[in-house]
């Protein structure tokens, strides 16, 4: 689809292939860059490691058109380092931070016409991913790998923008102690598909997952970290070794403390204390900041005082401040904004 045919204000959070994407291949023990390529399809052996043993990981970040006409990305070195950490855990060859950012920059620059305009409510989503491409049969890592970055213009992750959603406490586990919950491997998301589908069938936007060991502590949802606001205005986010370290959540910790003057607590959050919080929200690259109005705990409803009609006051402030930083309306901490164009 040509850029001039896109209604930026009506974009879903979905895949719209762009003319080019970046690719590098790991062959004979070294990365070989192909640079920008046109083909959106990848031809692989039926026995490729990505198919047989889910040897794959991915990242997600956005390119923003700023108020002064630039195109920027937000803290990409954190995404790159998280992919490196995931590669180590899944026994895949590590990329470098420099190659990660180079691939992202090349895709943005070559597809600049697809960066949604400032104020449209849409952004250019970048999806770097890495997968085992050579055939395997016995359970072992692949010998060859493909690293790609593609982009697609997207609208809000949850329909309706920044409006309160409902969640359900899942009966399933997302990640176990000493497992892979802290890395961004495709396998973690595959296991959330069925619980997520069932939750949506019942009218919920997402699931809340508890710790697998005791089923008493809140961890995160299938696609985003979660946070809470206390009645006396503290920012609380769950702390656990099985939670994915969200770039957005880490940024909100700084926004809450340094921009809004809030006390921040990163600690274990018990399911039993949720009814004591004033506000709740999800956060992530795709979700940004999405307020939660209520959580269904297996038939017992936890209704936050902020309600279902509009975001709570602090969720709104967090959203406005973070997006203001990303789009150039508010001064950013040093190193947060990476100019591409």
XYZ file of C-alpha atoms in Angstrom:
341
model
C 0.000 0.000 0.000
C 1.293 3.446 -0.927
C 1.765 5.904 1.965
C -0.688 8.425 0.503
C -3.437 5.749 0.600
C -3.089 5.130 4.344
C -5.551 6.644 6.807
C -3.111 7.084 9.681
C -5.848 7.738 12.248
C -7.560 4.411 11.519
C -4.557 2.087 11.508
C -4.919 -1.157 13.469
C -2.028 -2.740 15.334
C -1.312 -5.083 12.451
C 1.181 -6.039 9.754
C 1.496 -3.899 6.637
C 4.629 -4.949 4.690
C 6.994 -2.150 3.686
C 9.157 -2.106 0.531
C 12.415 -3.095 2.267
C 13.790 -4.754 5.412
C 17.274 -5.416 6.827
C 18.907 -8.850 6.946
C 22.093 -10.471 8.221
C 22.951 -14.180 8.224
C 25.157 -16.130 10.606
C 27.132 -18.644 8.526
C 30.416 -20.449 9.284
C 30.691 -18.817 12.696
C 30.306 -15.180 11.653
C 27.624 -12.637 10.829
C 27.357 -11.665 7.163
C 25.281 -8.568 6.456
C 23.045 -8.536 3.392
C 21.790 -5.044 4.183
C 18.403 -3.983 2.856
C 16.421 -6.609 0.959
C 13.069 -6.452 -0.803
C 11.672 -9.952 -0.289
C 9.297 -10.246 2.665
C 9.352 -14.056 2.438
C 12.035 -16.353 3.877
C 12.644 -19.839 2.486
C 13.752 -22.389 5.095
C 14.194 -26.115 5.485
C 11.224 -27.938 6.969
C 13.636 -29.095 9.679
C 14.904 -25.619 10.562
C 15.553 -25.119 14.281
C 13.008 -22.313 14.452
C 10.270 -24.788 13.453
C 11.442 -27.828 15.386
C 12.615 -26.334 18.694
C 11.334 -22.729 18.729
C 14.814 -21.256 18.578
C 13.809 -17.661 17.976
C 13.598 -14.308 19.720
C 12.346 -10.837 18.859
C 12.213 -7.216 19.947
C 9.804 -4.353 19.395
C 10.408 -0.607 19.240
C 8.860 2.381 17.511
C 9.965 5.281 15.340
C 8.266 8.562 16.239
C 7.740 11.709 14.206
C 8.514 14.526 16.641
C 6.996 17.975 17.045
C 10.008 19.584 15.318
C 9.984 17.300 12.261
C 12.584 14.714 13.260
C 12.188 10.938 13.282
C 13.548 9.309 16.434
C 13.674 5.978 18.242
C 13.514 5.503 21.991
C 16.370 3.926 23.974
C 17.221 1.326 21.273
C 20.352 0.173 23.093
C 18.123 -1.350 25.795
C 16.250 -3.389 23.179
C 19.544 -4.471 21.664
C 20.951 -5.574 25.017
C 17.767 -7.465 25.841
C 18.073 -9.358 22.538
C 21.698 -10.155 23.356
C 20.630 -11.486 26.767
C 17.933 -13.599 25.102
C 20.424 -14.983 22.579
C 22.667 -16.155 25.414
C 19.775 -17.914 27.134
C 18.588 -19.638 23.920
C 22.124 -20.538 22.735
C 21.995 -18.314 19.657
C 24.865 -16.201 18.307
C 24.830 -12.719 19.759
C 24.434 -9.690 17.547
C 26.094 -6.424 18.526
C 24.311 -3.321 19.740
C 25.757 -1.519 16.719
C 24.349 -4.030 14.200
C 20.958 -3.959 15.894
C 20.706 -0.167 15.729
C 22.148 -0.064 12.195
C 19.449 -2.433 10.940
C 16.710 -0.395 12.601
C 18.059 2.871 11.200
C 18.386 1.529 7.653
C 14.789 0.286 7.630
C 13.459 3.600 8.920
C 15.432 5.731 6.482
C 14.582 3.594 3.464
C 10.894 3.540 4.396
C 10.654 7.080 5.766
C 7.423 7.791 3.875
C 5.713 5.194 6.077
C 6.530 6.962 9.358
C 3.094 8.237 10.459
C 2.932 12.023 10.812
C 3.193 13.755 14.165
C -0.149 13.989 15.919
C -1.761 11.132 13.976
C -1.755 8.735 16.932
C 0.187 6.161 14.886
C 3.873 5.187 14.801
C 6.229 3.048 12.746
C 6.710 -0.211 14.647
C 10.058 -1.997 14.169
C 10.338 -5.734 14.701
C 13.920 -7.082 14.919
C 13.984 -10.885 15.173
C 16.558 -13.666 15.136
C 16.000 -17.347 14.419
C 17.767 -20.655 13.897
C 17.589 -21.335 10.143
C 19.646 -24.473 9.538
C 18.042 -27.945 9.784
C 18.308 -29.929 13.014
C 16.785 -33.222 14.087
C 18.358 -34.054 17.414
C 17.634 -31.511 20.124
C 20.460 -29.009 19.735
C 21.048 -25.409 18.614
C 21.186 -24.537 14.936
C 24.434 -23.853 13.086
C 23.057 -20.981 11.002
C 20.822 -18.023 11.883
C 18.961 -15.137 10.298
C 18.615 -11.690 11.863
C 16.012 -9.404 10.324
C 14.399 -6.057 11.024
C 11.113 -5.146 9.389
C 8.777 -2.243 9.968
C 5.051 -1.626 9.787
C 2.944 1.458 10.594
C 0.588 0.762 13.499
C -2.206 2.275 15.520
C -2.974 1.582 19.209
C -2.392 -1.954 20.556
C -5.699 -1.893 22.415
C -8.633 -0.519 20.415
C -9.961 2.802 21.631
C -6.594 4.273 22.617
C -5.974 5.162 26.255
C -9.210 3.842 27.734
C -9.544 1.486 30.715
C -9.603 -2.235 29.975
C -10.549 -5.311 32.000
C -8.194 -8.184 32.826
C -8.667 -11.707 34.128
C -6.391 -13.565 36.537
C -5.230 -16.575 34.547
C -5.405 -20.157 35.765
C -2.302 -20.839 33.647
C 1.349 -20.056 34.400
C 3.373 -17.751 32.157
C 6.865 -18.539 33.420
C 8.500 -20.715 36.063
C 11.419 -19.956 38.396
C 14.736 -20.593 36.609
C 12.852 -20.641 33.280
C 12.757 -18.160 30.410
C 10.258 -15.562 31.603
C 12.946 -12.868 31.738
C 13.895 -13.165 28.041
C 11.964 -12.260 24.909
C 11.822 -15.641 23.207
C 8.953 -16.626 20.959
C 8.308 -19.667 23.154
C 7.059 -17.442 26.009
C 4.447 -15.887 23.767
C 3.340 -19.174 22.227
C 2.263 -20.451 25.628
C 0.158 -17.340 26.212
C -1.847 -17.702 22.987
C -4.415 -20.170 24.305
C -5.039 -18.408 27.654
C -5.144 -15.089 25.810
C -7.611 -16.399 23.260
C -9.866 -17.769 25.980
C -9.712 -14.476 27.892
C -10.744 -12.500 24.823
C -13.567 -14.951 24.120
C -14.923 -14.063 27.570
C -14.647 -10.336 26.941
C -11.372 -9.520 28.710
C -8.594 -7.570 27.037
C -5.771 -9.641 28.560
C -4.722 -12.055 31.307
C -2.834 -11.339 34.501
C -0.331 -14.085 35.334
C 0.747 -14.980 38.856
C 4.031 -16.482 39.991
C 4.153 -20.181 39.179
C 5.601 -21.194 42.553
C 2.918 -19.876 44.934
C 0.187 -18.390 42.698
C -0.047 -15.464 45.117
C 2.100 -12.770 43.484
C 1.246 -10.655 40.445
C 3.838 -10.813 37.663
C 2.702 -9.429 34.279
C 0.264 -9.963 31.437
C 0.749 -11.897 28.223
C 2.142 -8.904 26.335
C 2.960 -6.143 28.830
C 4.300 -5.336 32.284
C 1.856 -4.116 34.918
C 2.035 -1.333 37.501
C -0.103 0.084 40.299
C -0.686 3.439 41.977
C -1.296 3.535 45.721
C -3.843 5.777 47.409
C -1.021 8.025 48.608
C 0.438 8.353 45.093
C 3.273 5.811 45.014
C 4.253 4.038 41.784
C 4.472 0.282 42.431
C 5.681 -2.329 39.939
C 6.145 -6.071 40.563
C 9.668 -7.363 41.023
C 10.454 -10.931 40.010
C 13.254 -12.778 38.157
C 10.632 -14.251 35.798
C 9.279 -10.899 34.538
C 10.430 -9.549 31.180
C 12.418 -6.322 31.768
C 10.223 -3.910 29.800
C 11.974 -0.849 28.351
C 8.764 1.136 28.849
C 8.395 0.044 32.467
C 12.003 0.937 33.238
C 11.438 4.333 31.634
C 8.224 4.913 33.589
C 10.142 4.327 36.831
C 12.293 7.333 35.936
C 9.319 9.368 34.709
C 7.400 8.712 37.928
C 10.327 9.583 40.194
C 12.057 12.407 38.327
C 9.236 14.069 36.383
C 6.216 13.491 38.624
C 8.019 13.430 41.978
C 6.515 10.100 42.993
C 7.919 7.507 45.384
C 8.725 4.348 43.376
C 8.543 0.830 44.792
C 9.809 -2.169 42.827
C 8.722 -5.083 44.995
C 6.661 -8.239 45.184
C 2.971 -7.435 44.718
C 0.486 -9.820 46.303
C -2.777 -10.642 44.562
C -4.496 -10.091 47.903
C -3.480 -6.412 48.006
C -4.782 -5.359 44.585
C -8.029 -4.006 46.021
C -5.951 -1.524 48.035
C -4.590 0.266 44.953
C -6.109 3.419 43.453
C -5.038 2.798 39.833
C -3.602 0.049 37.657
C -2.023 0.126 34.215
C -0.192 -1.929 31.612
C 2.976 -0.695 29.946
C 5.071 -1.764 26.978
C 6.265 -0.637 23.564
C 3.004 -1.683 21.937
C 0.634 -0.861 24.804
C 2.522 2.336 25.863
C 0.443 3.071 29.002
C -2.981 1.421 29.086
C -5.183 1.933 32.176
C -6.909 -1.032 33.793
C -10.333 -0.440 35.295
C -11.058 -3.876 36.755
C -9.590 -7.367 37.193
C -11.680 -10.541 37.464
C -10.076 -12.887 39.984
C -12.039 -16.058 39.135
C -15.405 -14.451 39.827
C -14.319 -11.951 42.449
C -13.992 -8.524 40.843
C -11.288 -6.039 41.811
C -12.583 -2.629 40.746
C -10.085 0.205 40.878
C -11.398 3.585 42.090
C -10.213 5.197 38.824
C -13.090 3.340 37.132
C -13.896 2.239 33.587
C -14.912 5.576 32.077
C -11.549 7.321 31.788
C -7.898 6.843 32.783
C -6.910 7.586 36.354
C -5.194 10.926 36.864
C -1.731 9.452 37.397
C -1.995 6.960 34.504
C -2.863 9.937 32.351
C 0.135 11.907 33.619
C 2.461 8.961 33.025
C 1.143 8.517 29.475
C 1.317 12.217 28.617
C 4.821 12.597 30.037
C 6.289 9.494 28.409
C 4.772 10.179 24.982
C 5.750 13.837 25.344
C 9.366 12.758 25.833
C 9.219 10.320 22.918
C 7.749 12.884 20.524
C 9.859 15.857 21.503
C 7.331 17.908 23.463
C 9.144 17.334 26.773
C 12.899 17.378 27.382
C 14.286 13.846 27.630
C 16.934 12.424 29.968
C 20.360 12.185 28.372
C 20.639 9.302 25.913
C 16.952 8.422 25.747
C 16.242 9.842 22.288
C 18.132 8.507 19.269
C 17.684 10.651 16.162
C 17.439 8.746 12.861
C 16.254 11.456 10.428
